[in-house]
JSON list of C-alpha atoms in Angstrom, two decimals:
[
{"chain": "V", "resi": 1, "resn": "UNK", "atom": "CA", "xyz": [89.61, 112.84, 130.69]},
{"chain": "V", "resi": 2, "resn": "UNK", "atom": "CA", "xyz": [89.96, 110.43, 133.51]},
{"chain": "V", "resi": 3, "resn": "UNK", "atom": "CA", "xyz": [93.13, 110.34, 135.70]},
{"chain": "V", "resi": 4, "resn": "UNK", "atom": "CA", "xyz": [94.79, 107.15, 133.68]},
{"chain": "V", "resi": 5, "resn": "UNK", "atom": "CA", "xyz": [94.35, 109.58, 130.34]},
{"chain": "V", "resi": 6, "resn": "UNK", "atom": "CA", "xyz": [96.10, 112.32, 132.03]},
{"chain": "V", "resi": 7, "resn": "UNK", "atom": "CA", "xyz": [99.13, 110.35, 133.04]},
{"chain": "V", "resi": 8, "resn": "UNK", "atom": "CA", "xyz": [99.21, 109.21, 129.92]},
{"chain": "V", "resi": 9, "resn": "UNK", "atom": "CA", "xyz": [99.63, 112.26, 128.21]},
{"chain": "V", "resi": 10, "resn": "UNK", "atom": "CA", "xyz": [101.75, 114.50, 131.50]},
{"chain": "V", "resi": 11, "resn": "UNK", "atom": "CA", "xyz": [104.08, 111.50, 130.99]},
{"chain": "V", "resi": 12, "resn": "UNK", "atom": "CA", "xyz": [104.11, 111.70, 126.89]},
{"chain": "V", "resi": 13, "resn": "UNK", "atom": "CA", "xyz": [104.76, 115.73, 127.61]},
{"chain": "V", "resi": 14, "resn": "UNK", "atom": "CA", "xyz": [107.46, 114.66, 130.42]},
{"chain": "V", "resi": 15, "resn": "UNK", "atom": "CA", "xyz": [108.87, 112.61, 127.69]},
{"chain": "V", "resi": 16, "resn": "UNK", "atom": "CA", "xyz": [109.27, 115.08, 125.15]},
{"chain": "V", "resi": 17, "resn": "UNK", "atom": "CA", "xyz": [110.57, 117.69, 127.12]},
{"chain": "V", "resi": 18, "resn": "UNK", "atom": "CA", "xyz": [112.63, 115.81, 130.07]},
{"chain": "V", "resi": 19, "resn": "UNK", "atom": "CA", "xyz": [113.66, 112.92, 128.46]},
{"chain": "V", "resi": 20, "resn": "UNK", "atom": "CA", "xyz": [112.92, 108.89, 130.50]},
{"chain": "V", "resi": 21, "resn": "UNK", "atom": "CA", "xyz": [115.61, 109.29, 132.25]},
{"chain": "V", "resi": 22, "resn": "UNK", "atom": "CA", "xyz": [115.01, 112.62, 133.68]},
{"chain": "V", "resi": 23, "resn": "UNK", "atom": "CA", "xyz": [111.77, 112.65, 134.34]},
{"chain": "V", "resi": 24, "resn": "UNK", "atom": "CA", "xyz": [110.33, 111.97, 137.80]},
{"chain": "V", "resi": 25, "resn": "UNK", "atom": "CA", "xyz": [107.22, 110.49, 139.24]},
{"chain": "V", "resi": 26, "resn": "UNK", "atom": "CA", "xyz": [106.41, 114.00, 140.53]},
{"chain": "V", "resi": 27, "resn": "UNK", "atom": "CA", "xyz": [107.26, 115.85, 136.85]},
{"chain": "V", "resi": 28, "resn": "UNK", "atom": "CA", "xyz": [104.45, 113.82, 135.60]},
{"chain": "V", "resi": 29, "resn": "UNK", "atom": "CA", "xyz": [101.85, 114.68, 138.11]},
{"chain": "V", "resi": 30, "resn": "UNK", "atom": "CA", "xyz": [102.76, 118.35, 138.03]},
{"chain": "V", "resi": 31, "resn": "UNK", "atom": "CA", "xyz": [102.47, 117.52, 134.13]},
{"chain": "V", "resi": 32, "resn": "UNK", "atom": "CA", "xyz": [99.26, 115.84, 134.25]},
{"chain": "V", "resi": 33, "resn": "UNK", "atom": "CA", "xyz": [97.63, 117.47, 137.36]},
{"chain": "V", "resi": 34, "resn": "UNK", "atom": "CA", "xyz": [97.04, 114.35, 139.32]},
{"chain": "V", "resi": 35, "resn": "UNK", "atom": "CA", "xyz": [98.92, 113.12, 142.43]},
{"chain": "V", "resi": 36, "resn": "UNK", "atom": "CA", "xyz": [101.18, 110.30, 143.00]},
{"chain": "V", "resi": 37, "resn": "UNK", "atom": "CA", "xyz": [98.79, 107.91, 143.96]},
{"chain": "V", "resi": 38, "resn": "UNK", "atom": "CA", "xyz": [97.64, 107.81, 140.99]},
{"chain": "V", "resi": 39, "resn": "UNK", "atom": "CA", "xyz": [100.55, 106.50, 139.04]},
{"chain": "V", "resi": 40, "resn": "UNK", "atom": "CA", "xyz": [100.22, 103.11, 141.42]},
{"chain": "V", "resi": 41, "resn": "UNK", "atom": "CA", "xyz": [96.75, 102.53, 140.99]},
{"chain": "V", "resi": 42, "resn": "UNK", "atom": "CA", "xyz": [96.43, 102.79, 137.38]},
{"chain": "V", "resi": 43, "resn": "UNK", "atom": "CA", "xyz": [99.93, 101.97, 136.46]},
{"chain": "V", "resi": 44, "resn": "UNK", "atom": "CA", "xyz": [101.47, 99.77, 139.44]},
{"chain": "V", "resi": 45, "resn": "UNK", "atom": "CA", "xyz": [105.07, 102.39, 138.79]},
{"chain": "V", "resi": 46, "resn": "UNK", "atom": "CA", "xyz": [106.84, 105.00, 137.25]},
{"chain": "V", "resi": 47, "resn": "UNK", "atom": "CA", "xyz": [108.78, 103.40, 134.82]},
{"chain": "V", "resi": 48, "resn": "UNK", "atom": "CA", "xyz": [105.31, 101.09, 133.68]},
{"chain": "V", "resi": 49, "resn": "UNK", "atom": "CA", "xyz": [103.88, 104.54, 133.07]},
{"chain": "V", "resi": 50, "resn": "UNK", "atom": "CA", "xyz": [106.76, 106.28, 131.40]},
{"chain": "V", "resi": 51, "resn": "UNK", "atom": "CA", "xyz": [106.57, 102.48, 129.25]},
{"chain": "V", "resi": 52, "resn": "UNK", "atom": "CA", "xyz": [103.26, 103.29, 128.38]},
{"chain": "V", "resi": 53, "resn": "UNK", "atom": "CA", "xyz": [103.80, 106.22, 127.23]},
{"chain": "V", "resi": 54, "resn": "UNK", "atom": "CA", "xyz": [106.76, 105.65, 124.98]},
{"chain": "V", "resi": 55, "resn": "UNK", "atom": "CA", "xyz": [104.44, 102.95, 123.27]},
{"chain": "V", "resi": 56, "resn": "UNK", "atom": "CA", "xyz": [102.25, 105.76, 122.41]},
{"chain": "V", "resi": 57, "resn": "UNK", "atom": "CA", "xyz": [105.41, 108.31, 121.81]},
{"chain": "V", "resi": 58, "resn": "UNK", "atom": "CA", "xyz": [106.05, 105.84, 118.98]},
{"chain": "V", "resi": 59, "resn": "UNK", "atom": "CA", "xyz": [102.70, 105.28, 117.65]},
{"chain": "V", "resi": 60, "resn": "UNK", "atom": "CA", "xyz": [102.35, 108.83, 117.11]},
{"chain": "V", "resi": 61, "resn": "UNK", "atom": "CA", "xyz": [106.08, 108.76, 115.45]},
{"chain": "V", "resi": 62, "resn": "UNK", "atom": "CA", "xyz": [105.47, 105.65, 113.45]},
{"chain": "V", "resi": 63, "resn": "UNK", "atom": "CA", "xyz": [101.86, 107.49, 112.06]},
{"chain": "V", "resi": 64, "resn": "UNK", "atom": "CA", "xyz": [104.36, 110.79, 111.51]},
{"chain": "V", "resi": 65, "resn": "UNK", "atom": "CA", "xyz": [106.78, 108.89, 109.35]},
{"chain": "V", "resi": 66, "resn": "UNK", "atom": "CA", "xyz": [103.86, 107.06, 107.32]},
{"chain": "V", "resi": 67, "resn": "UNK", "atom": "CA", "xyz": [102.75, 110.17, 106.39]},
{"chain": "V", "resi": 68, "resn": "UNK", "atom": "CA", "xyz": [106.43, 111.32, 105.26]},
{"chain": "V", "resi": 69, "resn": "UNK", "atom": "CA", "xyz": [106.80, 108.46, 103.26]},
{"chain": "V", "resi": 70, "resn": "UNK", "atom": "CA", "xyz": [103.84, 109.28, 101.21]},
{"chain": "V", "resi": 71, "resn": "UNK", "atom": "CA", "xyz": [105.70, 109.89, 97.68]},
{"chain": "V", "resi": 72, "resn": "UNK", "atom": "CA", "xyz": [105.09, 110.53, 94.07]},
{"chain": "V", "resi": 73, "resn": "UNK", "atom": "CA", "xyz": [105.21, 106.93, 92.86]},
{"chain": "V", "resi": 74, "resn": "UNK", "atom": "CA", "xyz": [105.82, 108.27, 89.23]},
{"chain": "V", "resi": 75, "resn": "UNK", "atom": "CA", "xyz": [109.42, 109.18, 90.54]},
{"chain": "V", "resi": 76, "resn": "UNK", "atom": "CA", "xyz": [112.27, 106.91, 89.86]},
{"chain": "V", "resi": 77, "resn": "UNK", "atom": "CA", "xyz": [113.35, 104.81, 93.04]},
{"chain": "V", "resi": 78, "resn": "UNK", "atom": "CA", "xyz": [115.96, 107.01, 93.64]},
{"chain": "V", "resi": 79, "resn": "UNK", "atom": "CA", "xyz": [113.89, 109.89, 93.59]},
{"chain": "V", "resi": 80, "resn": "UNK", "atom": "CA", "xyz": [111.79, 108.39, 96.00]},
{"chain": "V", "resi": 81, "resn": "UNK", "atom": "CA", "xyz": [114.34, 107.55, 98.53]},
{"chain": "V", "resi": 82, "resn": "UNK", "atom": "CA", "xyz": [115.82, 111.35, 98.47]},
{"chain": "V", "resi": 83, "resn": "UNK", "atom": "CA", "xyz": [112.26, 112.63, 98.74]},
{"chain": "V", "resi": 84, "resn": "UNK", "atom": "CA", "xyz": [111.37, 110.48, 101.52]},
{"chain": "V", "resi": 85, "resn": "UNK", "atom": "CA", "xyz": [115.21, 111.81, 103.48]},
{"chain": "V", "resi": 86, "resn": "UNK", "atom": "CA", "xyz": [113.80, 115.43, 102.83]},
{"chain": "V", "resi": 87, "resn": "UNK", "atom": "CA", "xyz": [110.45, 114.72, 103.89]},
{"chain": "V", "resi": 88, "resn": "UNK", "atom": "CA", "xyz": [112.18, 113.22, 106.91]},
{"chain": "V", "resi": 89, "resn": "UNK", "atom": "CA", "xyz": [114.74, 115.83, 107.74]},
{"chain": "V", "resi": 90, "resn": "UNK", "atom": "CA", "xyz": [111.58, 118.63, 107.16]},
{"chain": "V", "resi": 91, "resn": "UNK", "atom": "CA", "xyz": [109.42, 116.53, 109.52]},
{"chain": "V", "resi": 92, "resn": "UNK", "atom": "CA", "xyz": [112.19, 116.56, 112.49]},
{"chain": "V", "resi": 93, "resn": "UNK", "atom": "CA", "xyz": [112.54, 120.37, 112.17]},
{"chain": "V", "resi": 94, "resn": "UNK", "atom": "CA", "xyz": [108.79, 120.45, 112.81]},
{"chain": "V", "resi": 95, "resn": "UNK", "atom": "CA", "xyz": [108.69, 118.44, 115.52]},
{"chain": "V", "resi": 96, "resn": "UNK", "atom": "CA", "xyz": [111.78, 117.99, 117.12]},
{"chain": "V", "resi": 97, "resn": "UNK", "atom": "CA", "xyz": [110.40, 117.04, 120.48]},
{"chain": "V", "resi": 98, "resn": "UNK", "atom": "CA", "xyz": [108.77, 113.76, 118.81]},
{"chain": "V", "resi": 99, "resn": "UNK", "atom": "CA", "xyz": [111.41, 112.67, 117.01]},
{"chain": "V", "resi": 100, "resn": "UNK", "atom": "CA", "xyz": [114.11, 113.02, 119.65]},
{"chain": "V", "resi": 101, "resn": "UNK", "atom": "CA", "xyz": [111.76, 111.31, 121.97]},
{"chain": "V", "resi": 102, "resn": "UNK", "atom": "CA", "xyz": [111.77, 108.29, 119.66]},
{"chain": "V", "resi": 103, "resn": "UNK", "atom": "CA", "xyz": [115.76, 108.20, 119.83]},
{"chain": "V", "resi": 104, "resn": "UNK", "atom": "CA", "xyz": [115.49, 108.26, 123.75]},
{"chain": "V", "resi": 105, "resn": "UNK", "atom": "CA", "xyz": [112.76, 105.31, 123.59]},
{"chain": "V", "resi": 106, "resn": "UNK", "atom": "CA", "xyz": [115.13, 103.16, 121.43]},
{"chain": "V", "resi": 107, "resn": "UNK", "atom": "CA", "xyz": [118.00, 104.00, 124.58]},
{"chain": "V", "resi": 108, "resn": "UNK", "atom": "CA", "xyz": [115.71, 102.19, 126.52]},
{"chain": "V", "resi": 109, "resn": "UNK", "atom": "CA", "xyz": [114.53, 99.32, 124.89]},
{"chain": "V", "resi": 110, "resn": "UNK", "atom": "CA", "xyz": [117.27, 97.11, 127.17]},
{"chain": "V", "resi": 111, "resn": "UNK", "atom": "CA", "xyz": [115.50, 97.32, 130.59]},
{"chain": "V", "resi": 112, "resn": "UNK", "atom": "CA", "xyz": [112.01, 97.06, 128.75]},
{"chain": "V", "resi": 113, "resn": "UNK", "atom": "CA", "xyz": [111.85, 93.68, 127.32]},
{"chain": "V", "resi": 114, "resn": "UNK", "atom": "CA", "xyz": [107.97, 94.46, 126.46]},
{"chain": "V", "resi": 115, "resn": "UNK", "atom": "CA", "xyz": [109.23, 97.89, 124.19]},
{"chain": "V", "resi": 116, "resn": "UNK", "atom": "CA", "xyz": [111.62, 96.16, 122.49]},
{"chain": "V", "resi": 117, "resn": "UNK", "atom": "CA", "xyz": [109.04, 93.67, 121.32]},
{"chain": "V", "resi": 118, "resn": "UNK", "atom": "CA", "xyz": [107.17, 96.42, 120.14]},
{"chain": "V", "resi": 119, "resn": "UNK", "atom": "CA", "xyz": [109.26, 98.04, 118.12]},
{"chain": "V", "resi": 120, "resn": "UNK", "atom": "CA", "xyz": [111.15, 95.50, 116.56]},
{"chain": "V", "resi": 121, "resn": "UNK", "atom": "CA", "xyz": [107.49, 94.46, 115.50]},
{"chain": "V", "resi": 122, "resn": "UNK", "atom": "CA", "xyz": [106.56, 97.58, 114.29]},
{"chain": "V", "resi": 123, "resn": "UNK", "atom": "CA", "xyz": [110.57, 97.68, 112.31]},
{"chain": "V", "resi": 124, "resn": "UNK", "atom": "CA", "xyz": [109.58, 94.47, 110.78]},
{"chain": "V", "resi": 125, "resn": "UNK", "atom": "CA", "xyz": [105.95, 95.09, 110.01]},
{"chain": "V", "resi": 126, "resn": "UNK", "atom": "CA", "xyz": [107.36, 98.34, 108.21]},
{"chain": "V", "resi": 127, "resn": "UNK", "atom": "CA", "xyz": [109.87, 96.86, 106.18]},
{"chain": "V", "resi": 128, "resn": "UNK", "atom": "CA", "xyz": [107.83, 95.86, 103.28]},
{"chain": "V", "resi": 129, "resn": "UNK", "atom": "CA", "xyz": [106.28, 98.82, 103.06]},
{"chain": "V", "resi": 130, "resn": "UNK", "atom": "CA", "xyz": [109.52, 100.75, 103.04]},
{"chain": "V", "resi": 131, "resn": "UNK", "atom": "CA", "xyz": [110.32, 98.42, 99.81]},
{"chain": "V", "resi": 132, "resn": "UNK", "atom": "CA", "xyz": [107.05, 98.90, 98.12]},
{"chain": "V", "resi": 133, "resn": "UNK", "atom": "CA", "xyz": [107.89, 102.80, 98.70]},
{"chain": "V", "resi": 134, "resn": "UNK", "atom": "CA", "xyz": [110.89, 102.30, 96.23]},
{"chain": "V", "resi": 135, "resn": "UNK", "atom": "CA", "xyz": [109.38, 99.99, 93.83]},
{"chain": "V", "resi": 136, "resn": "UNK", "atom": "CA", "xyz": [110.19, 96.26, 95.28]},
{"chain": "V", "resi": 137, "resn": "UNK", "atom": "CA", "xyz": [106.73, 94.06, 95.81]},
{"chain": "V", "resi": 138, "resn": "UNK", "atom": "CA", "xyz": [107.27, 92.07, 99.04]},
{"chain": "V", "resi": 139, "resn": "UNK", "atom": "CA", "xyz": [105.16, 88.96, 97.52]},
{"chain": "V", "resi": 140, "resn": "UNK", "atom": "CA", "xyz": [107.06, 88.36, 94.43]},
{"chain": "V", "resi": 141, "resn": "UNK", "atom": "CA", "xyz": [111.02, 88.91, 95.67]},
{"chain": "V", "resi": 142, "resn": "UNK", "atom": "CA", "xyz": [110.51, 89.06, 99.93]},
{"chain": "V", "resi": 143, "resn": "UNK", "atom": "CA", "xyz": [114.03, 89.14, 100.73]},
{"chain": "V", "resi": 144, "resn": "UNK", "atom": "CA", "xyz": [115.06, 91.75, 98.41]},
{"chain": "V", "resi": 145, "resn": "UNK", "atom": "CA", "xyz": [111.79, 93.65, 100.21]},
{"chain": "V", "resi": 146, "resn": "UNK", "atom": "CA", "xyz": [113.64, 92.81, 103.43]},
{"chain": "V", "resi": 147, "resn": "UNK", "atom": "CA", "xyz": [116.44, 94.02, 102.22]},
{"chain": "V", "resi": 148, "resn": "UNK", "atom": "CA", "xyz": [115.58, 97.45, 101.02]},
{"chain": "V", "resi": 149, "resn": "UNK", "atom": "CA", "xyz": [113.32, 97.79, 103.69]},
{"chain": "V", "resi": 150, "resn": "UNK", "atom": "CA", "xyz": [115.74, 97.60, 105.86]},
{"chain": "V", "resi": 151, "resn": "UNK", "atom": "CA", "xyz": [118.26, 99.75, 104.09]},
{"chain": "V", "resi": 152, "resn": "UNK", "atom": "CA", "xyz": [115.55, 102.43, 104.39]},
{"chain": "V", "resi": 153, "resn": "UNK", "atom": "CA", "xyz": [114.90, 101.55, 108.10]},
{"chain": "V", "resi": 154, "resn": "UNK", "atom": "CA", "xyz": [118.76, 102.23, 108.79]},
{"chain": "V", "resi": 155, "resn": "UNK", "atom": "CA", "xyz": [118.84, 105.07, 106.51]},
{"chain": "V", "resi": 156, "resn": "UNK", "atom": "CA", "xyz": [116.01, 106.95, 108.71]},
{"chain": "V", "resi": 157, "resn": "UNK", "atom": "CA", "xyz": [117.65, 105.76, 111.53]},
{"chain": "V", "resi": 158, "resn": "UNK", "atom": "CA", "xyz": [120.72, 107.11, 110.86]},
{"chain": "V", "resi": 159, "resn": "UNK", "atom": "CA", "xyz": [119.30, 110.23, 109.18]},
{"chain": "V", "resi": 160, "resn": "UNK", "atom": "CA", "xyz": [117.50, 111.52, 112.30]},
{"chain": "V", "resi": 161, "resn": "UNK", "atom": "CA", "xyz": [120.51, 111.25, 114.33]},
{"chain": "V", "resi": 162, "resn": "UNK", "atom": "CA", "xyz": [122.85, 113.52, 112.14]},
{"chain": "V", "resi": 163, "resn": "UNK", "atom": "CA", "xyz": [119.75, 115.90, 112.57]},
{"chain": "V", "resi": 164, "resn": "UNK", "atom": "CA", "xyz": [118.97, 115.88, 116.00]},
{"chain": "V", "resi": 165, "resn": "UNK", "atom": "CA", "xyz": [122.62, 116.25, 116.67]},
{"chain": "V", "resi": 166, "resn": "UNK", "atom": "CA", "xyz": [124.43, 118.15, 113.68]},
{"chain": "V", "resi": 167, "resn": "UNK", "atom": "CA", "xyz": [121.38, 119.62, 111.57]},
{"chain": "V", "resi": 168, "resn": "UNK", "atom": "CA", "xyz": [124.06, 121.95, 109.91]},
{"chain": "V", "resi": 169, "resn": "UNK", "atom": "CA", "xyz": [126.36, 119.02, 108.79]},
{"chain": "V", "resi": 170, "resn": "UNK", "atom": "CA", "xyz": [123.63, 116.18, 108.21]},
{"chain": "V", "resi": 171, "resn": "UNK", "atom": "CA", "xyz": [122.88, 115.27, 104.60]},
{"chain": "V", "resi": 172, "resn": "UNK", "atom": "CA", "xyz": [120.19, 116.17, 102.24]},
{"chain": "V", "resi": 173, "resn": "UNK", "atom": "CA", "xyz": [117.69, 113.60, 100.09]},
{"chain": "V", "resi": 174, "resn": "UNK", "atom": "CA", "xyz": [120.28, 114.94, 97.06]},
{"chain": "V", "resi": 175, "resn": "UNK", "atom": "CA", "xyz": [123.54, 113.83, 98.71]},
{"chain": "V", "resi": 176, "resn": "UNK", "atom": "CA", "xyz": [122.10, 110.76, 99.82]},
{"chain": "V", "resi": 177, "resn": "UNK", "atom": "CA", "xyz": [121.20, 110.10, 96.45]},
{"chain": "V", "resi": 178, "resn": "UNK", "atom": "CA", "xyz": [124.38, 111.25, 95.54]},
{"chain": "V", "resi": 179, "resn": "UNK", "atom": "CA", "xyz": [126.04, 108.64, 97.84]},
{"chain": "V", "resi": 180, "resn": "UNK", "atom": "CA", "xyz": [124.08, 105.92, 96.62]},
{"chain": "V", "resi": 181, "resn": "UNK", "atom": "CA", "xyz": [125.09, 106.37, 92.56]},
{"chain": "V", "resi": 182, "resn": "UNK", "atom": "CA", "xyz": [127.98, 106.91, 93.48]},
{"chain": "V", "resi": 183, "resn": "UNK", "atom": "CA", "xyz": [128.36, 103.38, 95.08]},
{"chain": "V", "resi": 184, "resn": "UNK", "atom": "CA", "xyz": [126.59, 101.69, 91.97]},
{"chain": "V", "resi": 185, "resn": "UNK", "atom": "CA", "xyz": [128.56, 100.75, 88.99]},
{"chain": "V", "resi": 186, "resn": "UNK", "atom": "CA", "xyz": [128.14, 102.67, 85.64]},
{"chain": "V", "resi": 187, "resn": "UNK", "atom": "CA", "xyz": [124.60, 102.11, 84.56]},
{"chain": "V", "resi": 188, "resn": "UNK", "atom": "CA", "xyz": [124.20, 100.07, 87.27]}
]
C-alpha cells in the first residue's frame, strides 16, 4: 500500500475514532504511519484529505445500509419498513464507529461544497430504491417513489440519531410501525 492508500485509510480510522473536527494533520500520520509531507503531495491539505476520506466513510455506509435494506419482499409494506428500522438500529450497534462517522460527515457538508454534491446525489439516487423496498415502482408513479423514498431517507435519518444518542429511548421497527397506523385512517 502506497503512501496516498495509507492516508486514506489513517484518516478514515481518524475519522471514526476522533471525529473531522478533532482530528489533526499529525493524528493521521501517526494513524497511517507516514509523515506530513505526505498529506501535501498527494492531497494538497488536511481538510482535502479528511474530504476524501469522508467520501469513502460514506461509500462504505451507503454499501452497509444496502445491505440492511435487503428484505423479505413477501412482507407487507409495513412489514418491510419496521424490518428495515431493526435491521438499521442492529447495524448501528455493530458498527457504531461507521455510522456516527456518517452523522459527523453530514455536519460538514457546509464548508465542502464538493461532499454535499455527493451525498445529496447519492440521497437522490437512493430514493427510488427506498420506494421499490416498500412496494412503489419508480417508473409507473415517480413522485409517489420520491415521496416514500424520501420518507424512508428521513426515517433512517432520524432513526440513527435517537440511536447514536439515546439507544435506550429510540424506537423499534414495531413502534415505528405502530406510529405509522396509527396516523392512517381506519383501513386506510
Amino acid at each position: 500500500m502506497g503512501h496516498r492508500d495509507q492516508l486514506l485509510a489513517g484518516a478514515r480510522q481518524c475519522l471514526y475514532e476522533r471525529g473531522y473536527a478533532r482530528t489533526t494533520a499529525r493524528d493521521i500520520v501517526a494513524a497511517s504511519g507516514t509523515n506530513l509531507a505526505s498529506i501535501g503531495y498527494h492531497f494538497g491539505s488536511k481538510d482535502a484529505l479528511l474530504t476524501a476520506a469522508m467520501i469513502e466513510a460514506m461509500n462504505e455506509w451507503g454499501d452497509t445500509l444496502g445491505r440492511t435494506m435487503e428484505v423479505d419482499q413477501s412482507l407487507a409494506p409495513l412489514e418491510r419498513l419496521r424490518s428495515v428500522c431493526d435491521q438499521v438500529a442492529a447495524s448501528i450497534q455493530e458498527n457504531r464507529a461507521l455510522w456516527s462517522a456518517s452523522v459527523d460527515v453530514f455536519t460538514q457538508t457546509d464548508h465542502q461544497p464538493e461532499l454535499r454534491e455527493r451525498i445529496a446525489s447519492a440521497f437522490e439516487a437512493g430514493r427510488p430504491a427506498f420506494a421499490a423496498m416498500l412496494g412503489i415502482d419508480a417508473e409507473s408513479s415517480p413522485r409517489t417513489a420520491h415521496a416514500v423514498g424520501s420518507l424512508v431517507l428521513m426515517l433512517i435519518s432520524g432513526l440513527t440519531v435517537q440511536w447514536l444518542l439515546d439507544p435506550e429511548h429510540a424506537p423499534s421497527g414495531a413502534e415505528l410501525a405502530t406510529a405509522v397506523r396509527a396516523l392512517l385512517p381506519a383501513g386506510g
